[in-house]
Amino acid sequence: MPVVTETRVDFWQAHGINPDNCPVRQVLDHVSAKWPVLILMVLGGGPRRFNELLRALPDISKRMLTQSLRNLERDGIVRREVFDTKPPSVSYSLTELGQGFLPRVLALADWAETSMPRILAARDAYDRG
Amino acid sequence: MPVVTETRVDFWQAHGINPDNCPVRQVLDHVSAKWPVLILMVLGGGPRRFNELLRALPDISKRMLTQSLRNLERDGIVRREVFDTKPPSVSYSLTELGQGFLPRVLALADWAETSMPRILAARDAYDRG
DNA sequence: AATATAGGTCTCAATTAGAGACCATTGTCG
DNA sequence: CGACAATGGTCTCTAATTGAGACCTATATT
């Protein structure tokens, strides 16, 4: 039996936090889903309207965009404002909470970017082996 | 037409990087999939065997564990070693690359943990409104 | 002989994501 | 006037992904 260091996951378990009631996992779940991350990166450039987001993320569907935005809004990460123009326009932007989250996401993207050569090399080796 | 700041996503687009060949997005996919993040957090505590991981993540299926580990291994984030015991045992651990990746992932988890009260409050308000 | 452990694979059902039609209102163009 | 575009979505149907769990080979234990 190997000696193991306690991880955060062990801690969660020890405290009866299961996947269904673990708040961190719930946040991570939609914060770390495919689209929310990309949406936040776009909103990092300033407020965007619905269709602007659609154009910025060429391969997202309206359905997923709506859904992801609703989730982010519900968690207070994104703010949704409707302007009474004709036709009405809707603006999405990062809340203060969202602005605190973004740097962590960007840190990940930076890491991915600088580590890319090593990752590609690893893939190459794996696929050949 | 609103004046918008260029985001990294805009930059990708301007350089013809589409979702299918964008390396950063491919890496981010590990983060934004459900299991890899949790697996990395467990491996942060030291090497683990296949069934140890299975026990550490009570709600993952063997199928998804295998699949996630293969992806991480392919990208050089996780190392897989087979020991010729009877029956053979397999050890998974973070590579150097994986150790560089983990802190960024933990930063996300930390943020989620400390922001939880605000997020729960936002949810509550959203669901009532 | 039966059962357990190791580390998986395979199949099938359930869940989730994606493609795209559709909607109401207003503005523009010919 | 009639057609067409843009606004921000919803709805349906299909395709892809995930999850549950049976099954597998080999050795060790009871």
PDB file of C-alpha atoms (C1' of nucleotides) in Angstrom:
ATOM      1  CA  MET A   1       0.000   0.000   0.000  1.00  0.00           C
ATOM      2  CA  PRO A   2       1.670   3.172  -1.209  1.00  0.00           C
ATOM      3  CA  VAL A   3       1.933   6.179   1.009  1.00  0.00           C
ATOM      4  CA  VAL A   4      -0.086   8.939  -0.567  1.00  0.00           C
ATOM      5  CA  THR A   5      -0.310  12.619   0.126  1.00  0.00           C
ATOM      6  CA  GLU A   6      -3.767  13.977   0.775  1.00  0.00           C
ATOM      7  CA  THR A   7      -5.126  15.881  -2.186  1.00  0.00           C
ATOM      8  CA  ARG A   8      -7.941  18.321  -2.289  1.00  0.00           C
ATOM      9  CA  VAL A   9     -10.080  15.589  -3.758  1.00  0.00           C
ATOM     10  CA  ASP A  10      -9.316  13.347  -0.778  1.00  0.00           C
ATOM     11  CA  PHE A  11     -10.289  16.212   1.468  1.00  0.00           C
ATOM     12  CA  TRP A  12     -13.592  16.649  -0.271  1.00  0.00           C
ATOM     13  CA  GLN A  13     -14.277  12.968   0.118  1.00  0.00           C
ATOM     14  CA  ALA A  14     -13.339  12.906   3.750  1.00  0.00           C
ATOM     15  CA  HIS A  15     -15.914  15.597   4.315  1.00  0.00           C
ATOM     16  CA  GLY A  16     -18.714  13.772   2.598  1.00  0.00           C
ATOM     17  CA  ILE A  17     -18.653  16.077  -0.372  1.00  0.00           C
ATOM     18  CA  ASN A  18     -19.856  13.987  -3.236  1.00  0.00           C
ATOM     19  CA  PRO A  19     -19.949  15.005  -6.889  1.00  0.00           C
ATOM     20  CA  ASP A  20     -23.568  15.997  -6.676  1.00  0.00           C
ATOM     21  CA  ASN A  21     -23.239  18.459  -3.879  1.00  0.00           C
ATOM     22  CA  CYS A  22     -19.695  19.723  -4.323  1.00  0.00           C
ATOM     23  CA  PRO A  23     -19.987  23.418  -5.083  1.00  0.00           C
ATOM     24  CA  VAL A  24     -16.530  23.722  -6.545  1.00  0.00           C
ATOM     25  CA  ARG A  25     -17.234  21.007  -9.000  1.00  0.00           C
ATOM     26  CA  GLN A  26     -20.480  22.637  -9.956  1.00  0.00           C
ATOM     27  CA  VAL A  27     -18.701  25.876 -10.696  1.00  0.00           C
ATOM     28  CA  LEU A  28     -15.844  24.205 -12.458  1.00  0.00           C
ATOM     29  CA  ASP A  29     -18.321  22.220 -14.468  1.00  0.00           C
ATOM     30  CA  HIS A  30     -19.729  24.993 -16.497  1.00  0.00           C
ATOM     31  CA  VAL A  31     -16.917  27.354 -16.074  1.00  0.00           C
ATOM     32  CA  SER A  32     -14.606  24.765 -17.482  1.00  0.00           C
ATOM     33  CA  ALA A  33     -16.860  23.515 -20.199  1.00  0.00           C
ATOM     34  CA  LYS A  34     -15.930  24.042 -23.777  1.00  0.00           C
ATOM     35  CA  TRP A  35     -17.825  27.187 -24.631  1.00  0.00           C
ATOM     36  CA  PRO A  36     -17.889  29.214 -21.456  1.00  0.00           C
ATOM     37  CA  VAL A  37     -14.104  29.466 -21.471  1.00  0.00           C
ATOM     38  CA  LEU A  38     -14.066  30.792 -25.020  1.00  0.00           C
ATOM     39  CA  ILE A  39     -16.951  33.143 -24.353  1.00  0.00           C
ATOM     40  CA  LEU A  40     -15.152  34.626 -21.380  1.00  0.00           C
ATOM     41  CA  MET A  41     -12.048  35.143 -23.444  1.00  0.00           C
ATOM     42  CA  VAL A  42     -14.032  37.092 -26.002  1.00  0.00           C
ATOM     43  CA  LEU A  43     -15.826  39.133 -23.349  1.00  0.00           C
ATOM     44  CA  GLY A  44     -12.408  39.934 -21.929  1.00  0.00           C
ATOM     45  CA  GLY A  45     -12.099  42.288 -24.910  1.00  0.00           C
ATOM     46  CA  GLY A  46     -15.137  44.277 -23.814  1.00  0.00           C
ATOM     47  CA  PRO A  47     -18.914  43.987 -23.983  1.00  0.00           C
ATOM     48  CA  ARG A  48     -20.346  42.074 -26.918  1.00  0.00           C
ATOM     49  CA  ARG A  49     -23.801  41.649 -28.358  1.00  0.00           C
ATOM     50  CA  PHE A  50     -25.345  38.273 -28.932  1.00  0.00           C
ATOM     51  CA  ASN A  51     -24.633  38.163 -32.620  1.00  0.00           C
ATOM     52  CA  GLU A  52     -21.149  39.532 -32.144  1.00  0.00           C
ATOM     53  CA  LEU A  53     -20.376  36.586 -29.920  1.00  0.00           C
ATOM     54  CA  LEU A  54     -21.862  34.323 -32.516  1.00  0.00           C
ATOM     55  CA  ARG A  55     -19.530  35.755 -35.133  1.00  0.00           C
ATOM     56  CA  ALA A  56     -16.513  35.690 -32.828  1.00  0.00           C
ATOM     57  CA  LEU A  57     -17.030  31.985 -32.173  1.00  0.00           C
ATOM     58  CA  PRO A  58     -17.767  30.715 -35.649  1.00  0.00           C
ATOM     59  CA  ASP A  59     -18.444  27.160 -34.650  1.00  0.00           C
ATOM     60  CA  ILE A  60     -20.815  27.701 -31.761  1.00  0.00           C
ATOM     61  CA  SER A  61     -24.521  27.221 -32.299  1.00  0.00           C
ATOM     62  CA  LYS A  62     -27.104  29.723 -31.125  1.00  0.00           C
ATOM     63  CA  ARG A  63     -28.449  27.100 -28.847  1.00  0.00           C
ATOM     64  CA  MET A  64     -25.171  26.524 -27.032  1.00  0.00           C
ATOM     65  CA  LEU A  65     -24.368  30.216 -26.920  1.00  0.00           C
ATOM     66  CA  THR A  66     -27.671  30.994 -25.267  1.00  0.00           C
ATOM     67  CA  GLN A  67     -27.302  28.166 -22.854  1.00  0.00           C
ATOM     68  CA  SER A  68     -23.734  28.990 -21.885  1.00  0.00           C
ATOM     69  CA  LEU A  69     -24.545  32.657 -21.430  1.00  0.00           C
ATOM     70  CA  ARG A  70     -27.503  31.831 -19.212  1.00  0.00           C
ATOM     71  CA  ASN A  71     -25.326  29.663 -16.992  1.00  0.00           C
ATOM     72  CA  LEU A  72     -22.643  32.311 -16.711  1.00  0.00           C
ATOM     73  CA  GLU A  73     -25.252  34.924 -15.994  1.00  0.00           C
ATOM     74  CA  ARG A  74     -26.857  32.803 -13.330  1.00  0.00           C
ATOM     75  CA  ASP A  75     -23.527  32.433 -11.563  1.00  0.00           C
ATOM     76  CA  GLY A  76     -22.930  36.160 -11.677  1.00  0.00           C
ATOM     77  CA  ILE A  77     -19.972  35.931 -14.012  1.00  0.00           C
ATOM     78  CA  VAL A  78     -21.607  37.611 -16.972  1.00  0.00           C
ATOM     79  CA  ARG A  79     -24.045  40.514 -17.023  1.00  0.00           C
ATOM     80  CA  ARG A  80     -26.874  40.688 -19.554  1.00  0.00           C
ATOM     81  CA  GLU A  81     -28.394  44.043 -20.481  1.00  0.00           C
ATOM     82  CA  VAL A  82     -31.241  44.641 -22.885  1.00  0.00           C
ATOM     83  CA  PHE A  83     -31.431  47.977 -24.703  1.00  0.00           C
ATOM     84  CA  ASP A  84     -34.732  49.179 -25.992  1.00  0.00           C
ATOM     85  CA  THR A  85     -33.643  49.821 -29.565  1.00  0.00           C
ATOM     86  CA  LYS A  86     -35.470  48.580 -32.624  1.00  0.00           C
ATOM     87  CA  PRO A  87     -34.885  45.756 -32.862  1.00  0.00           C
ATOM     88  CA  PRO A  88     -33.853  45.394 -29.210  1.00  0.00           C
ATOM     89  CA  SER A  89     -30.176  44.732 -28.684  1.00  0.00           C
ATOM     90  CA  VAL A  90     -28.631  42.733 -25.887  1.00  0.00           C
ATOM     91  CA  SER A  91     -25.213  43.348 -24.437  1.00  0.00           C
ATOM     92  CA  TYR A  92     -23.138  40.827 -22.544  1.00  0.00           C
ATOM     93  CA  SER A  93     -20.203  41.790 -20.389  1.00  0.00           C
ATOM     94  CA  LEU A  94     -18.054  40.461 -17.573  1.00  0.00           C
ATOM     95  CA  THR A  95     -19.126  41.288 -14.057  1.00  0.00           C
ATOM     96  CA  GLU A  96     -16.527  42.045 -11.425  1.00  0.00           C
ATOM     97  CA  LEU A  97     -16.645  38.385 -10.509  1.00  0.00           C
ATOM     98  CA  GLY A  98     -16.052  37.464 -14.114  1.00  0.00           C
ATOM     99  CA  GLN A  99     -13.118  39.815 -14.318  1.00  0.00           C
ATOM    100  CA  GLY A 100     -11.548  38.015 -11.403  1.00  0.00           C
ATOM    101  CA  PHE A 101     -11.984  34.718 -13.134  1.00  0.00           C
ATOM    102  CA  LEU A 102     -10.622  35.703 -16.506  1.00  0.00           C
ATOM    103  CA  PRO A 103      -6.931  35.992 -15.523  1.00  0.00           C
ATOM    104  CA  ARG A 104      -6.953  32.369 -14.393  1.00  0.00           C
ATOM    105  CA  VAL A 105      -8.359  31.311 -17.707  1.00  0.00           C
ATOM    106  CA  LEU A 106      -5.826  33.391 -19.577  1.00  0.00           C
ATOM    107  CA  ALA A 107      -3.029  31.872 -17.507  1.00  0.00           C
ATOM    108  CA  LEU A 108      -4.160  28.526 -18.804  1.00  0.00           C
ATOM    109  CA  ALA A 109      -4.227  29.756 -22.371  1.00  0.00           C
ATOM    110  CA  ASP A 110      -0.756  31.234 -21.971  1.00  0.00           C
ATOM    111  CA  TRP A 111       0.552  27.991 -20.625  1.00  0.00           C
ATOM    112  CA  ALA A 112      -1.019  26.125 -23.498  1.00  0.00           C
ATOM    113  CA  GLU A 113       0.540  28.498 -25.976  1.00  0.00           C
ATOM    114  CA  THR A 114       4.070  28.346 -24.596  1.00  0.00           C
ATOM    115  CA  SER A 115       3.903  24.607 -23.950  1.00  0.00           C
ATOM    116  CA  MET A 116       2.561  23.826 -27.363  1.00  0.00           C
ATOM    117  CA  PRO A 117       5.856  22.708 -28.901  1.00  0.00           C
ATOM    118  CA  ARG A 118       6.435  20.190 -26.137  1.00  0.00           C
ATOM    119  CA  ILE A 119       2.868  18.988 -26.361  1.00  0.00           C
ATOM    120  CA  LEU A 120       3.033  18.533 -30.094  1.00  0.00           C
ATOM    121  CA  ALA A 121       6.292  16.642 -29.718  1.00  0.00           C
ATOM    122  CA  ALA A 122       4.714  14.399 -27.097  1.00  0.00           C
ATOM    123  CA  ARG A 123       1.757  13.715 -29.367  1.00  0.00           C
ATOM    124  CA  ASP A 124       3.989  12.929 -32.230  1.00  0.00           C
ATOM    125  CA  ALA A 125       6.013  10.470 -30.188  1.00  0.00           C
ATOM    126  CA  TYR A 126       2.868   8.870 -28.815  1.00  0.00           C
ATOM    127  CA  ASP A 127       1.267   8.447 -32.214  1.00  0.00           C
ATOM    128  CA  ARG A 128       4.402   6.933 -33.695  1.00  0.00           C
ATOM    129  CA  GLY A 129       4.983   4.572 -30.772  1.00  0.00           C
TER     130      GLY A 129
ATOM    131  CA  MET B   1     -20.672  49.476 -34.815  1.00  0.00           C
ATOM    132  CA  PRO B   2     -19.003  49.318 -31.403  1.00  0.00           C
ATOM    133  CA  VAL B   3     -15.316  49.779 -31.040  1.00  0.00           C
ATOM    134  CA  VAL B   4     -13.944  46.543 -29.731  1.00  0.00           C
ATOM    135  CA  THR B   5     -10.595  45.580 -28.364  1.00  0.00           C
ATOM    136  CA  GLU B   6      -8.935  42.694 -30.101  1.00  0.00           C
ATOM    137  CA  THR B   7      -9.057  39.530 -28.091  1.00  0.00           C
ATOM    138  CA  ARG B   8      -6.937  36.492 -28.403  1.00  0.00           C
ATOM    139  CA  VAL B   9      -9.839  34.832 -30.131  1.00  0.00           C
ATOM    140  CA  ASP B  10      -9.930  37.609 -32.732  1.00  0.00           C
ATOM    141  CA  PHE B  11      -6.227  37.130 -33.205  1.00  0.00           C
ATOM    142  CA  TRP B  12      -6.639  33.425 -33.802  1.00  0.00           C
ATOM    143  CA  GLN B  13      -9.263  34.137 -36.381  1.00  0.00           C
ATOM    144  CA  ALA B  14      -7.191  36.771 -38.117  1.00  0.00           C
ATOM    145  CA  HIS B  15      -4.493  34.161 -38.532  1.00  0.00           C
ATOM    146  CA  GLY B  16      -6.732  31.568 -40.018  1.00  0.00           C
ATOM    147  CA  ILE B  17      -6.642  29.445 -36.914  1.00  0.00           C
ATOM    148  CA  ASN B  18      -9.910  27.636 -36.916  1.00  0.00           C
ATOM    149  CA  PRO B  19     -11.312  25.527 -34.128  1.00  0.00           C
ATOM    150  CA  ASP B  20     -10.104  22.337 -35.698  1.00  0.00           C
ATOM    151  CA  ASN B  21      -6.468  23.283 -35.887  1.00  0.00           C
ATOM    152  CA  CYS B  22      -6.116  25.685 -32.973  1.00  0.00           C
ATOM    153  CA  PRO B  23      -3.574  24.134 -30.648  1.00  0.00           C
ATOM    154  CA  VAL B  24      -4.539  26.207 -27.659  1.00  0.00           C
ATOM    155  CA  ARG B  25      -8.110  25.134 -27.958  1.00  0.00           C
ATOM    156  CA  GLN B  26      -7.041  21.540 -28.154  1.00  0.00           C
ATOM    157  CA  VAL B  27      -5.150  21.874 -24.912  1.00  0.00           C
ATOM    158  CA  LEU B  28      -7.909  23.824 -23.286  1.00  0.00           C
ATOM    159  CA  ASP B  29     -10.144  20.927 -24.143  1.00  0.00           C
ATOM    160  CA  HIS B  30      -8.398  18.911 -21.445  1.00  0.00           C
ATOM    161  CA  VAL B  31      -9.273  21.561 -18.974  1.00  0.00           C
ATOM    162  CA  SER B  32     -12.736  21.966 -20.167  1.00  0.00           C
ATOM    163  CA  ALA B  33     -13.600  18.335 -20.143  1.00  0.00           C
ATOM    164  CA  LYS B  34     -15.146  16.976 -17.027  1.00  0.00           C
ATOM    165  CA  TRP B  35     -12.597  14.455 -15.806  1.00  0.00           C
ATOM    166  CA  PRO B  36      -9.070  15.525 -16.718  1.00  0.00           C
ATOM    167  CA  VAL B  37      -9.048  18.366 -14.197  1.00  0.00           C
ATOM    168  CA  LEU B  38     -10.056  16.068 -11.376  1.00  0.00           C
ATOM    169  CA  ILE B  39      -7.555  13.435 -12.418  1.00  0.00           C
ATOM    170  CA  LEU B  40      -4.744  15.972 -12.438  1.00  0.00           C
ATOM    171  CA  MET B  41      -5.734  17.165  -8.995  1.00  0.00           C
ATOM    172  CA  VAL B  42      -5.491  13.627  -7.673  1.00  0.00           C
ATOM    173  CA  LEU B  43      -2.184  12.978  -9.405  1.00  0.00           C
ATOM    174  CA  GLY B  44      -0.942  16.189  -7.811  1.00  0.00           C
ATOM    175  CA  GLY B  45      -0.794  14.156  -4.606  1.00  0.00           C
ATOM    176  CA  GLY B  46       1.658  11.719  -6.152  1.00  0.00           C
ATOM    177  CA  PRO B  47       1.598   8.716  -8.473  1.00  0.00           C
ATOM    178  CA  ARG B  48      -1.523   6.615  -8.479  1.00  0.00           C
ATOM    179  CA  ARG B  49      -2.463   3.268  -9.898  1.00  0.00           C
ATOM    180  CA  PHE B  50      -5.430   2.799 -12.160  1.00  0.00           C
ATOM    181  CA  ASN B  51      -7.720   1.448  -9.495  1.00  0.00           C
ATOM    182  CA  GLU B  52      -6.569   4.027  -6.990  1.00  0.00           C
ATOM    183  CA  LEU B  53      -7.728   6.724  -9.368  1.00  0.00           C
ATOM    184  CA  LEU B  54     -10.972   4.866  -9.780  1.00  0.00           C
ATOM    185  CA  ARG B  55     -11.489   4.877  -6.030  1.00  0.00           C
ATOM    186  CA  ALA B  56     -10.425   8.498  -5.669  1.00  0.00           C
ATOM    187  CA  LEU B  57     -13.039   9.574  -8.211  1.00  0.00           C
ATOM    188  CA  PRO B  58     -16.024   7.511  -7.122  1.00  0.00           C
ATOM    189  CA  ASP B  59     -18.278   8.542  -9.950  1.00  0.00           C
ATOM    190  CA  ILE B  60     -15.986   8.085 -12.906  1.00  0.00           C
ATOM    191  CA  SER B  61     -16.393   5.035 -15.089  1.00  0.00           C
ATOM    192  CA  LYS B  62     -13.487   2.859 -16.122  1.00  0.00           C
ATOM    193  CA  ARG B  63     -14.210   3.807 -19.666  1.00  0.00           C
ATOM    194  CA  MET B  64     -13.864   7.542 -19.077  1.00  0.00           C
ATOM    195  CA  LEU B  65     -10.858   7.112 -16.805  1.00  0.00           C
ATOM    196  CA  THR B  66      -9.028   5.128 -19.446  1.00  0.00           C
ATOM    197  CA  GLN B  67      -9.954   7.580 -22.134  1.00  0.00           C
ATOM    198  CA  SER B  68      -8.980  10.674 -20.153  1.00  0.00           C
ATOM    199  CA  LEU B  69      -5.685   9.155 -19.098  1.00  0.00           C
ATOM    200  CA  ARG B  70      -4.845   8.246 -22.668  1.00  0.00           C
ATOM    201  CA  ASN B  71      -5.467  11.804 -23.807  1.00  0.00           C
ATOM    202  CA  LEU B  72      -3.338  13.256 -21.050  1.00  0.00           C
ATOM    203  CA  GLU B  73      -0.629  10.733 -21.742  1.00  0.00           C
ATOM    204  CA  ARG B  74      -0.645  11.529 -25.415  1.00  0.00           C
ATOM    205  CA  ASP B  75      -0.098  15.207 -24.698  1.00  0.00           C
ATOM    206  CA  GLY B  76       2.786  14.423 -22.388  1.00  0.00           C
ATOM    207  CA  ILE B  77       1.023  15.628 -19.274  1.00  0.00           C
ATOM    208  CA  VAL B  78       0.729  12.260 -17.610  1.00  0.00           C
ATOM    209  CA  ARG B  79       3.183   9.373 -17.589  1.00  0.00           C
ATOM    210  CA  ARG B  80       2.073   5.774 -17.657  1.00  0.00           C
ATOM    211  CA  GLU B  81       4.349   3.040 -16.349  1.00  0.00           C
ATOM    212  CA  VAL B  82       3.646  -0.664 -16.315  1.00  0.00           C
ATOM    213  CA  PHE B  83       5.299  -2.815 -13.661  1.00  0.00           C
ATOM    214  CA  ASP B  84       5.754  -6.473 -14.280  1.00  0.00           C
ATOM    215  CA  THR B  85       4.171  -7.700 -11.087  1.00  0.00           C
ATOM    216  CA  LYS B  86       1.517 -10.370 -10.924  1.00  0.00           C
ATOM    217  CA  PRO B  87      -0.933  -9.175 -11.827  1.00  0.00           C
ATOM    218  CA  PRO B  88       0.802  -6.298 -13.634  1.00  0.00           C
ATOM    219  CA  SER B  89       0.301  -2.907 -12.050  1.00  0.00           C
ATOM    220  CA  VAL B  90       0.181   0.414 -13.824  1.00  0.00           C
ATOM    221  CA  SER B  91       1.268   3.680 -12.319  1.00  0.00           C
ATOM    222  CA  TYR B  92       0.187   7.095 -13.487  1.00  0.00           C
ATOM    223  CA  SER B  93       2.007  10.271 -12.549  1.00  0.00           C
ATOM    224  CA  LEU B  94       2.458  13.846 -13.666  1.00  0.00           C
ATOM    225  CA  THR B  95       5.279  14.539 -16.057  1.00  0.00           C
ATOM    226  CA  GLU B  96       7.304  17.705 -15.732  1.00  0.00           C
ATOM    227  CA  LEU B  97       4.937  19.260 -18.215  1.00  0.00           C
ATOM    228  CA  GLY B  98       1.994  18.154 -16.124  1.00  0.00           C
ATOM    229  CA  GLN B  99       3.556  19.664 -13.034  1.00  0.00           C
ATOM    230  CA  GLY B 100       3.701  22.985 -14.801  1.00  0.00           C
ATOM    231  CA  PHE B 101       0.102  22.652 -15.805  1.00  0.00           C
ATOM    232  CA  LEU B 102      -1.284  21.713 -12.417  1.00  0.00           C
ATOM    233  CA  PRO B 103      -0.779  25.075 -10.658  1.00  0.00           C
ATOM    234  CA  ARG B 104      -2.890  26.790 -13.300  1.00  0.00           C
ATOM    235  CA  VAL B 105      -5.599  24.237 -12.798  1.00  0.00           C
ATOM    236  CA  LEU B 106      -5.421  24.661  -9.047  1.00  0.00           C
ATOM    237  CA  ALA B 107      -5.701  28.405  -9.479  1.00  0.00           C
ATOM    238  CA  LEU B 108      -9.049  27.759 -11.094  1.00  0.00           C
ATOM    239  CA  ALA B 109     -10.159  25.540  -8.250  1.00  0.00           C
ATOM    240  CA  ASP B 110      -8.997  28.100  -5.701  1.00  0.00           C
ATOM    241  CA  TRP B 111     -10.940  30.789  -7.428  1.00  0.00           C
ATOM    242  CA  ALA B 112     -14.022  28.610  -7.474  1.00  0.00           C
ATOM    243  CA  GLU B 113     -13.652  27.868  -3.797  1.00  0.00           C
ATOM    244  CA  THR B 114     -13.148  31.430  -2.623  1.00  0.00           C
ATOM    245  CA  SER B 115     -15.784  32.821  -4.988  1.00  0.00           C
ATOM    246  CA  MET B 116     -18.357  30.293  -4.003  1.00  0.00           C
ATOM    247  CA  PRO B 117     -20.328  32.526  -1.625  1.00  0.00           C
ATOM    248  CA  ARG B 118     -20.742  35.200  -4.252  1.00  0.00           C
ATOM    249  CA  ILE B 119     -21.684  32.668  -6.876  1.00  0.00           C
ATOM    250  CA  LEU B 120     -24.271  31.048  -4.671  1.00  0.00           C
ATOM    251  CA  ALA B 121     -25.724  34.459  -3.899  1.00  0.00           C
ATOM    252  CA  ALA B 122     -25.880  35.275  -7.596  1.00  0.00           C
ATOM    253  CA  ARG B 123     -27.630  32.008  -8.335  1.00  0.00           C
ATOM    254  CA  ASP B 124     -30.064  32.578  -5.613  1.00  0.00           C
ATOM    255  CA  ALA B 125     -30.914  36.030  -6.908  1.00  0.00           C
ATOM    256  CA  TYR B 126     -31.209  34.755 -10.465  1.00  0.00           C
ATOM    257  CA  ASP B 127     -33.502  31.907  -9.512  1.00  0.00           C
ATOM    258  CA  ARG B 128     -35.756  34.161  -7.477  1.00  0.00           C
ATOM    259  CA  GLY B 129     -35.917  36.888 -10.087  1.00  0.00           C
TER     260      GLY B 129
ATOM    261  C1'  DA C   1     -13.553 -24.756  -6.498  1.00  0.00           C
ATOM    262  C1'  DA C   2     -14.868 -20.099  -5.677  1.00  0.00           C
ATOM    263  C1'  DT C   3     -13.604 -15.496  -5.188  1.00  0.00           C
ATOM    264  C1'  DA C   4     -10.628 -11.457  -5.442  1.00  0.00           C
ATOM    265  C1'  DT C   5      -7.368  -8.344  -7.697  1.00  0.00           C
ATOM    266  C1'  DA C   6      -5.030  -6.207 -11.465  1.00  0.00           C
ATOM    267  C1'  DG C   7      -6.125  -3.088 -15.711  1.00  0.00           C
ATOM    268  C1'  DG C   8      -8.622  -2.763 -19.033  1.00  0.00           C
ATOM    269  C1'  DT C   9     -12.249  -3.418 -23.411  1.00  0.00           C
ATOM    270  C1'  DC C  10     -16.941  -3.738 -25.279  1.00  0.00           C
ATOM    271  C1'  DT C  11     -21.767  -2.990 -25.749  1.00  0.00           C
ATOM    272  C1'  DC C  12     -25.892  -0.625 -25.123  1.00  0.00           C
ATOM    273  C1'  DA C  13     -28.747   2.956 -23.165  1.00  0.00           C
ATOM    274  C1'  DA C  14     -29.108   7.766 -21.770  1.00  0.00           C
ATOM    275  C1'  DT C  15     -27.605  12.295 -21.962  1.00  0.00           C
ATOM    276  C1'  DT C  16     -25.814  16.209 -24.372  1.00  0.00           C
ATOM    277  C1'  DA C  17     -24.406  18.902 -28.273  1.00  0.00           C
ATOM    278  C1'  DG C  18     -25.012  20.573 -32.923  1.00  0.00           C
ATOM    279  C1'  DA C  19     -27.587  21.988 -37.352  1.00  0.00           C
ATOM    280  C1'  DG C  20     -30.749  24.559 -38.786  1.00  0.00           C
ATOM    281  C1'  DA C  21     -35.830  25.903 -39.357  1.00  0.00           C
ATOM    282  C1'  DC C  22     -38.755  29.240 -37.424  1.00  0.00           C
ATOM    283  C1'  DC C  23     -40.633  33.646 -35.078  1.00  0.00           C
ATOM    284  C1'  DA C  24     -41.954  38.752 -34.448  1.00  0.00           C
ATOM    285  C1'  DT C  25     -40.612  43.335 -35.291  1.00  0.00           C
ATOM    286  C1'  DT C  26     -38.521  47.005 -37.730  1.00  0.00           C
ATOM    287  C1'  DG C  27     -35.498  49.016 -41.459  1.00  0.00           C
ATOM    288  C1'  DT C  28     -33.753  49.307 -46.146  1.00  0.00           C
ATOM    289  C1'  DC C  29     -33.792  48.895 -51.162  1.00  0.00           C
ATOM    290  C1'  DG C  30     -35.762  48.877 -55.569  1.00  0.00           C
TER     291       DG C  30
ATOM    292  C1'  DC D   1     -45.545  47.779 -52.367  1.00  0.00           C
ATOM    293  C1'  DG D   2     -42.814  43.477 -51.833  1.00  0.00           C
ATOM    294  C1'  DA D   3     -38.603  41.238 -50.837  1.00  0.00           C
ATOM    295  C1'  DC D   4     -34.837  40.800 -47.906  1.00  0.00           C
ATOM    296  C1'  DA D   5     -31.792  41.650 -43.795  1.00  0.00           C
ATOM    297  C1'  DA D   6     -30.898  42.114 -38.936  1.00  0.00           C
ATOM    298  C1'  DT D   7     -32.185  41.864 -34.034  1.00  0.00           C
ATOM    299  C1'  DG D   8     -32.119  37.771 -30.163  1.00  0.00           C
ATOM    300  C1'  DG D   9     -33.678  34.069 -29.420  1.00  0.00           C
ATOM    301  C1'  DT D  10     -36.649  29.096 -29.215  1.00  0.00           C
ATOM    302  C1'  DC D  11     -37.719  24.493 -30.956  1.00  0.00           C
ATOM    303  C1'  DT D  12     -37.057  20.147 -33.087  1.00  0.00           C
ATOM    304  C1'  DC D  13     -34.456  16.471 -34.853  1.00  0.00           C
ATOM    305  C1'  DT D  14     -30.287  14.102 -35.405  1.00  0.00           C
ATOM    306  C1'  DA D  15     -25.514  13.023 -34.273  1.00  0.00           C
ATOM    307  C1'  DA D  16     -22.008  12.447 -30.989  1.00  0.00           C
ATOM    308  C1'  DT D  17     -20.517  11.705 -26.319  1.00  0.00           C
ATOM    309  C1'  DT D  18     -20.958   9.712 -21.788  1.00  0.00           C
ATOM    310  C1'  DG D  19     -22.142   6.472 -18.330  1.00  0.00           C
ATOM    311  C1'  DA D  20     -23.344   1.735 -16.394  1.00  0.00           C
ATOM    312  C1'  DG D  21     -21.905  -2.351 -16.202  1.00  0.00           C
ATOM    313  C1'  DA D  22     -20.869  -7.116 -18.211  1.00  0.00           C
ATOM    314  C1'  DC D  23     -16.852  -9.404 -19.582  1.00  0.00           C
ATOM    315  C1'  DC D  24     -11.769 -10.780 -20.031  1.00  0.00           C
ATOM    316  C1'  DT D  25      -6.896 -12.968 -18.830  1.00  0.00           C
ATOM    317  C1'  DA D  26      -3.918 -14.233 -15.397  1.00  0.00           C
ATOM    318  C1'  DT D  27      -2.461 -15.135 -10.669  1.00  0.00           C
ATOM    319  C1'  DA D  28      -3.225 -15.493  -5.639  1.00  0.00           C
ATOM    320  C1'  DT D  29      -6.071 -16.505  -1.625  1.00  0.00           C
ATOM    321  C1'  DT D  30      -9.461 -19.196   1.153  1.00  0.00           C
TER     322       DT D  30
END
